[in-house]
CSV table of C-alpha atoms in Angstrom, one decimal:
chain,number,residue,atom,x,y,z
A,12,MET,CA,20.2,18.4,11.2
A,13,ARG,CA,21.4,15.0,10.1
A,14,MET,CA,20.0,13.5,13.3
A,15,ARG,CA,16.5,15.0,12.6
A,16,THR,CA,16.6,13.5,9.1
A,17,ALA,CA,17.4,10.0,10.5
A,18,SER,CA,14.7,10.4,13.1
A,19,ALA,CA,12.2,11.4,10.5
A,20,ALA,CA,13.1,8.4,8.4
A,21,ASN,CA,12.7,6.1,11.4
A,22,THR,CA,9.3,7.6,12.2
A,23,ARG,CA,8.2,7.2,8.6
A,24,GLU,CA,9.3,3.6,8.5
A,25,LEU,CA,7.5,2.9,11.8
A,26,GLN,CA,4.4,4.4,10.4
A,27,GLN,CA,4.7,2.4,7.2
A,28,ARG,CA,5.2,-0.8,9.2
A,29,HIS,CA,2.1,0.0,11.2
A,30,ASN,CA,0.1,0.7,8.0
A,31,PHE,CA,1.4,-2.5,6.4
A,32,ALA,CA,0.0,-4.4,9.4
A,33,GLN,CA,-3.3,-2.5,9.2
A,34,VAL,CA,-3.9,-3.2,5.5
A,35,ARG,CA,-2.8,-6.8,5.9
A,36,LYS,CA,-5.5,-7.2,8.6
A,37,ILE,CA,-8.1,-5.6,6.3
A,38,ILE,CA,-7.2,-8.1,3.6
A,39,GLN,CA,-7.2,-11.0,6.0
A,40,ASP,CA,-10.6,-10.0,7.4
A,41,GLN,CA,-11.9,-10.3,3.9
A,42,ASP,CA,-10.5,-13.8,3.6
A,43,MET,CA,-8.4,-12.7,0.6
A,44,TRP,CA,-4.9,-13.1,2.1
A,45,GLU,CA,-4.2,-16.2,0.0
A,46,ARG,CA,-4.4,-14.0,-3.1
A,47,ILE,CA,-1.3,-12.0,-2.0
A,48,PRO,CA,1.9,-13.3,-3.6
A,49,LEU,CA,4.3,-14.8,-1.0
A,50,ALA,CA,6.9,-12.2,-2.0
A,51,PHE,CA,4.6,-9.4,-0.8
A,52,ARG,CA,3.7,-10.8,2.6
A,53,ASP,CA,6.7,-9.3,4.4
A,54,PHE,CA,7.1,-5.6,5.0
A,55,SER,CA,8.8,-3.2,2.6
A,56,PRO,CA,7.6,0.1,1.2
A,57,LEU,CA,7.0,-1.5,-2.2
A,58,HIS,CA,5.0,-4.3,-0.6
A,59,LEU,CA,3.0,-1.8,1.4
A,60,GLU,CA,2.0,-0.1,-1.8
A,61,GLY,CA,1.2,-3.5,-3.4
A,62,LEU,CA,-1.2,-4.4,-0.5
A,63,VAL,CA,-2.8,-1.0,-0.6
A,64,LYS,CA,-3.3,-1.2,-4.3
A,65,PHE,CA,-4.9,-4.6,-4.0
A,66,ALA,CA,-7.1,-3.5,-1.1
A,67,TYR,CA,-8.2,-0.4,-3.1
A,68,PHE,CA,-9.1,-2.3,-6.3
A,69,ALA,CA,-10.8,-5.0,-4.3
A,70,GLY,CA,-13.0,-2.4,-2.8
A,71,PHE,CA,-11.8,-2.9,0.8
A,72,ILE,CA,-10.6,0.7,1.3
A,73,SER,CA,-11.4,4.1,-0.2
A,74,LEU,CA,-9.0,6.2,-2.2
A,75,GLY,CA,-8.6,8.5,0.8
A,76,GLU,CA,-7.7,5.5,3.0
A,77,ALA,CA,-5.2,4.4,0.4
A,78,ARG,CA,-3.6,7.9,0.4
A,79,GLN,CA,-3.4,7.8,4.2
A,80,LEU,CA,-1.9,4.3,4.4
A,81,LEU,CA,0.8,5.3,1.9
A,82,LEU,CA,1.4,8.6,3.7
A,83,LEU,CA,0.8,10.6,0.5
A,84,ASP,CA,-0.3,14.2,0.1
A,85,LYS,CA,-3.7,14.8,-1.6
A,86,THR,CA,-1.8,15.9,-4.8
A,87,GLU,CA,0.3,12.7,-4.9
A,88,ILE,CA,-2.6,10.2,-5.0
A,89,LYS,CA,-4.0,11.0,-8.4
A,90,PRO,CA,-0.7,10.3,-10.3
A,91,LYS,CA,-0.3,7.1,-8.2
A,92,LEU,CA,-3.8,6.0,-9.2
A,93,ARG,CA,-3.0,6.5,-12.8
A,94,GLN,CA,0.2,4.5,-12.4
A,95,TRP,CA,-1.8,1.7,-10.8
A,96,TYR,CA,-4.3,1.6,-13.7
A,97,GLU,CA,-1.4,1.4,-16.1
A,98,GLU,CA,0.3,-1.4,-14.2
A,99,ILE,CA,-2.9,-3.4,-14.1
A,100,ARG,CA,-3.5,-2.9,-17.8
A,101,GLU,CA,0.1,-4.1,-18.5
A,102,GLN,CA,0.6,-6.8,-15.8
A,103,GLY,CA,-2.9,-7.8,-14.6
A,104,CYS,CA,-3.8,-7.8,-10.9
A,105,TRP,CA,-3.9,-10.2,-8.0
A,106,LEU,CA,-7.7,-10.2,-8.2
A,107,CYS,CA,-7.8,-11.7,-11.7
């Protein structure tokens, strides 16, 4: 059982790394990579979310694509979107 959990975690991290590279390419293809803070240019789950949030609000990806890139269920994306709007209201965004 413990081995399956570790395997699932490894599989999830590999998928997250792949998705990070994918959304990074989307942003680079739009010539907007320079807007990404240096701290967010290396992979971590938090940085993946930051890139996806940026790509979504910049109009580079749809909400469905954001959900898929973050490996979220359909029910998990709406609360995440509300969280993002709150963060942008409080902290601003990389587009501004």
